[in-house]
PDB file of C-alpha atoms in Angstrom:
ATOM      1  CA  MET A 155     213.320  93.737 112.487  1.00 69.00           C
ATOM      2  CA  GLU A 156     210.389  91.221 112.329  1.00 74.00           C
ATOM      3  CA  PRO A 157     209.483  89.772 108.981  1.00 76.00           C
ATOM      4  CA  LYS A 158     206.416  91.254 107.422  1.00 82.00           C
ATOM      5  CA  GLU A 159     203.355  88.941 108.308  1.00 86.00           C
ATOM      6  CA  GLU A 160     201.622  87.590 105.226  1.00 92.00           C
ATOM      7  CA  LYS A 161     197.865  88.685 105.035  1.00 92.00           C
ATOM      8  CA  LYS A 162     195.318  86.202 106.220  1.00 93.00           C
ATOM      9  CA  TYR A 163     192.917  84.769 103.735  1.00 94.00           C
ATOM     10  CA  GLY A 164     189.956  86.776 105.050  1.00 94.00           C
ATOM     11  CA  GLU A 165     191.997  90.029 104.704  1.00 93.00           C
ATOM     12  CA  ARG A 166     192.715  89.113 101.088  1.00 94.00           C
ATOM     13  CA  GLU A 167     189.179  88.237 100.283  1.00 96.00           C
ATOM     14  CA  ILE A 168     187.980  91.570 101.855  1.00 95.00           C
ATOM     15  CA  GLU A 169     190.652  93.535  99.872  1.00 94.00           C
ATOM     16  CA  GLU A 170     189.662  91.980  96.571  1.00 95.00           C
ATOM     17  CA  ALA A 171     185.839  91.927  96.941  1.00 96.00           C
ATOM     18  CA  LYS A 172     183.547  93.197  94.325  1.00 98.00           C
ATOM     19  CA  LEU A 173     179.853  93.225  94.499  1.00 98.00           C
ATOM     20  CA  GLU A 174     178.210  90.416  92.509  1.00 98.00           C
ATOM     21  CA  LYS A 175     174.678  89.970  91.108  1.00 98.00           C
ATOM     22  CA  TRP A 176     172.575  86.963  90.321  1.00 98.00           C
ATOM     23  CA  PRO A 177     169.728  86.540  88.093  1.00 98.00           C
ATOM     24  CA  ASN A 178     166.450  87.050  90.018  1.00 98.00           C
ATOM     25  CA  PRO A 179     164.649  83.682  90.147  1.00 98.00           C
ATOM     26  CA  TYR A 180     161.065  85.443  90.256  1.00 97.00           C
ATOM     27  CA  PRO A 181     161.487  88.709  88.282  1.00 97.00           C
ATOM     28  CA  GLU A 182     157.692  88.688  87.471  1.00 97.00           C
ATOM     29  CA  ARG A 183     156.878  89.000  91.213  1.00 95.00           C
ATOM     30  CA  ASP A 184     157.358  92.009  93.570  1.00 95.00           C
ATOM     31  CA  TYR A 185     158.961  90.786  96.782  1.00 95.00           C
ATOM     32  CA  LEU A 186     161.035  92.496  99.486  1.00 96.00           C
ATOM     33  CA  ILE A 187     164.532  91.470 100.421  1.00 97.00           C
ATOM     34  CA  GLU A 188     165.876  92.744 103.650  1.00 97.00           C
ATOM     35  CA  ILE A 189     169.557  92.408 104.730  1.00 98.00           C
ATOM     36  CA  TYR A 190     170.902  93.434 108.143  1.00 97.00           C
ATOM     37  CA  PHE A 191     174.636  93.998 108.576  1.00 97.00           C
ATOM     38  CA  PRO A 192     175.138  94.505 112.376  1.00 97.00           C
ATOM     39  CA  GLU A 193     178.916  94.945 112.522  1.00 97.00           C
ATOM     40  CA  PHE A 194     179.769  97.756 110.003  1.00 98.00           C
ATOM     41  CA  THR A 195     182.789  99.841 110.602  1.00 98.00           C
ATOM     42  CA  CYS A 196     184.534 102.690 108.936  1.00 98.00           C
ATOM     43  CA  LYS A 197     186.914 105.595 110.313  1.00 98.00           C
ATOM     44  CA  CYS A 198     185.991 109.203 110.813  1.00 96.00           C
ATOM     45  CA  PRO A 199     187.628 111.391 108.292  1.00 96.00           C
ATOM     46  CA  ARG A 200     188.289 114.175 110.732  1.00 95.00           C
ATOM     47  CA  SER A 201     189.501 112.199 113.812  1.00 94.00           C
ATOM     48  CA  GLY A 202     190.373 108.665 112.480  1.00 96.00           C
ATOM     49  CA  TYR A 203     188.364 107.230 115.403  1.00 94.00           C
ATOM     50  CA  PRO A 204     186.450 104.166 114.408  1.00 95.00           C
ATOM     51  CA  ASP A 205     182.670 104.526 113.727  1.00 96.00           C
ATOM     52  CA  PHE A 206     180.332 101.560 114.137  1.00 97.00           C
ATOM     53  CA  ALA A 207     177.084 101.142 112.524  1.00 98.00           C
ATOM     54  CA  LYS A 208     174.150  98.751 111.687  1.00 97.00           C
ATOM     55  CA  ILE A 209     173.378  98.783 107.967  1.00 98.00           C
ATOM     56  CA  TYR A 210     169.856  97.998 106.759  1.00 97.00           C
ATOM     57  CA  ILE A 211     169.301  97.186 103.088  1.00 97.00           C
ATOM     58  CA  LYS A 212     165.758  96.747 101.647  1.00 96.00           C
ATOM     59  CA  TYR A 213     165.056  96.292  98.060  1.00 96.00           C
ATOM     60  CA  ILE A 214     162.512  94.800  95.751  1.00 95.00           C
ATOM     61  CA  PRO A 215     164.542  93.280  92.853  1.00 97.00           C
ATOM     62  CA  ASP A 216     163.856  93.598  89.150  1.00 97.00           C
ATOM     63  CA  GLN A 217     166.240  91.231  87.120  1.00 98.00           C
ATOM     64  CA  TRP A 218     168.953  90.908  89.612  1.00 98.00           C
ATOM     65  CA  ILE A 219     169.657  90.128  93.344  1.00 98.00           C
ATOM     66  CA  VAL A 220     172.968  90.773  95.227  1.00 98.00           C
ATOM     67  CA  GLU A 221     175.045  87.774  96.058  1.00 98.00           C
ATOM     68  CA  LEU A 222     175.302  87.901  99.841  1.00 98.00           C
ATOM     69  CA  LYS A 223     178.793  86.810 100.546  1.00 98.00           C
ATOM     70  CA  SER A 224     180.074  89.349  97.997  1.00 98.00           C
ATOM     71  CA  LEU A 225     178.002  92.116  99.779  1.00 98.00           C
ATOM     72  CA  LYS A 226     179.357  90.964 103.251  1.00 98.00           C
ATOM     73  CA  LEU A 227     183.135  91.109 101.910  1.00 98.00           C
ATOM     74  CA  TRP A 228     182.336  94.458 100.017  1.00 98.00           C
ATOM     75  CA  LEU A 229     180.905  96.070 103.063  1.00 98.00           C
ATOM     76  CA  ASN A 230     183.852  95.076 105.230  1.00 98.00           C
ATOM     77  CA  LYS A 231     186.219  96.980 102.843  1.00 97.00           C
ATOM     78  CA  TYR A 232     184.988 100.250 104.564  1.00 98.00           C
ATOM     79  CA  ARG A 233     186.614  99.180 107.953  1.00 96.00           C
ATOM     80  CA  ASP A 234     189.769 101.127 107.127  1.00 94.00           C
ATOM     81  CA  ARG A 235     188.299 103.895 104.897  1.00 97.00           C
ATOM     82  CA  TYR A 236     188.038 107.517 106.179  1.00 98.00           C
ATOM     83  CA  ILE A 237     184.489 108.305 105.166  1.00 98.00           C
ATOM     84  CA  SER A 238     181.515 110.413 106.726  1.00 97.00           C
ATOM     85  CA  HIS A 239     178.330 108.729 107.741  1.00 97.00           C
ATOM     86  CA  GLU A 240     176.458 110.597 104.903  1.00 97.00           C
ATOM     87  CA  ALA A 241     178.960 109.660 102.233  1.00 98.00           C
ATOM     88  CA  VAL A 242     179.186 106.062 103.097  1.00 98.00           C
ATOM     89  CA  THR A 243     175.380 105.626 103.114  1.00 97.00           C
ATOM     90  CA  ASN A 244     175.035 107.248  99.926  1.00 96.00           C
ATOM     91  CA  GLU A 245     178.004 105.282  98.351  1.00 98.00           C
ATOM     92  CA  ILE A 246     176.468 101.963  99.474  1.00 98.00           C
ATOM     93  CA  TYR A 247     173.102 103.024  98.097  1.00 97.00           C
ATOM     94  CA  THR A 248     174.639 104.275  94.675  1.00 97.00           C
ATOM     95  CA  GLU A 249     176.815 101.052  94.179  1.00 98.00           C
ATOM     96  CA  LEU A 250     173.850  98.701  94.886  1.00 98.00           C
ATOM     97  CA  TYR A 251     171.467 100.662  92.756  1.00 97.00           C
ATOM     98  CA  ASN A 252     173.763 100.752  89.804  1.00 97.00           C
ATOM     99  CA  LEU A 253     174.601  97.092  90.028  1.00 98.00           C
ATOM    100  CA  LEU A 254     170.988  95.803  90.552  1.00 97.00           C
ATOM    101  CA  LEU A 255     168.679  98.472  89.038  1.00 96.00           C
ATOM    102  CA  PRO A 256     165.983  97.351  91.525  1.00 96.00           C
ATOM    103  CA  ARG A 257     162.414  98.363  91.484  1.00 94.00           C
ATOM    104  CA  TYR A 258     162.961  99.789  94.958  1.00 94.00           C
ATOM    105  CA  LEU A 259     166.064 100.377  97.350  1.00 96.00           C
ATOM    106  CA  GLU A 260     166.596 101.765 100.772  1.00 95.00           C
ATOM    107  CA  VAL A 261     169.922 101.999 102.586  1.00 97.00           C
ATOM    108  CA  ILE A 262     169.706 103.038 106.419  1.00 96.00           C
ATOM    109  CA  ALA A 263     172.945 103.265 108.284  1.00 97.00           C
ATOM    110  CA  ASP A 264     172.379 103.505 112.146  1.00 97.00           C
ATOM    111  CA  PHE A 265     175.511 104.720 113.655  1.00 97.00           C
ATOM    112  CA  HIS A 266     176.340 104.024 117.291  1.00 96.00           C
ATOM    113  CA  PRO A 267     176.479 107.193 119.419  1.00 94.00           C
ATOM    114  CA  ARG A 268     179.920 108.964 119.739  1.00 87.00           C
ATOM    115  CA  GLY A 269     180.396 112.044 121.613  1.00 85.00           C
ATOM    116  CA  ASN A 270     176.605 112.021 122.671  1.00 90.00           C
ATOM    117  CA  VAL A 271     175.521 112.202 119.098  1.00 90.00           C
ATOM    118  CA  HIS A 272     173.569 109.388 117.349  1.00 94.00           C
ATOM    119  CA  THR A 273     173.273 109.552 113.550  1.00 94.00           C
ATOM    120  CA  VAL A 274     170.815 107.698 111.232  1.00 95.00           C
ATOM    121  CA  VAL A 275     171.268 108.205 107.554  1.00 96.00           C
ATOM    122  CA  LYS A 276     168.463 106.951 105.091  1.00 94.00           C
ATOM    123  CA  VAL A 277     168.664 106.946 101.331  1.00 94.00           C
ATOM    124  CA  SER A 278     165.805 105.652  99.427  1.00 93.00           C
ATOM    125  CA  SER A 279     164.721 105.431  95.674  1.00 88.00           C
ATOM    126  CA  ARG A 280     161.272 106.887  97.009  1.00 77.00           C
ATOM    127  CA  ASP A 281     160.769 109.844  99.101  1.00 62.00           C
ATOM    128  CA  VAL A 282     162.022 108.729 102.467  1.00 55.00           C
ATOM    129  CA  LEU A 283     159.928 111.262 104.496  1.00 53.00           C
ATOM    130  CA  ASP A 284     156.912 111.524 102.158  1.00 57.00           C
ATOM    131  CA  LEU A 285     157.480 115.186 101.878  1.00 51.00           C
ATOM    132  CA  LYS A 286     156.012 117.081  98.905  1.00 52.00           C
ATOM    133  CA  THR A 287     158.074 120.202  99.862  1.00 50.00           C
ATOM    134  CA  PRO A 288     161.046 120.708 102.170  1.00 50.00           C
ATOM    135  CA  PRO A 289     160.319 121.334 105.899  1.00 48.00           C
ATOM    136  CA  PRO A 290     160.472 124.902 107.053  1.00 48.00           C
ATOM    137  CA  ARG A 291     163.817 126.175 108.349  1.00 48.00           C
ATOM    138  CA  VAL A 292     163.958 126.280 112.035  1.00 47.00           C
ATOM    139  CA  ASP A 293     166.522 129.060 112.317  1.00 51.00           C
ATOM    140  CA  LYS A 294     164.240 131.808 111.099  1.00 47.00           C
ATOM    141  CA  PRO A 295     161.458 133.018 113.254  1.00 46.00           C
ATOM    142  CA  ARG A 296     157.992 132.747 111.963  1.00 46.00           C
ATOM    143  CA  PHE A 297     156.003 136.036 112.471  1.00 44.00           C
TER     144      PHE A 297
END
């Protein structure tokens, strides 16, 4: 029996990761921060197959900004989690919103196609589609 290998420092950092916030150096100004995370992974809760995505985060800070290394490590914690596209996008949004209380926040998860299906999930603190009413259902004929 082989001895259990000790975790590498990066694995330990990811396992212990927590989101951190820093004071916004210009809270009196509206400015947009855009963060792109091109190598996001999680696991399909049904099959266990890996899901790969690009995560886009845009926000206008108020009093706080996210510390980028903490965000990187925290996002990597999802790599071994069984979680749906919709759930992970909403969870990322909720955690960032609760931490930062930004003036505006948008999280977009653009998942790589799997099984000929391409999914993009958008969550925003403003109406993402600028719809005042829900779109009409397509499963009912209009006569």
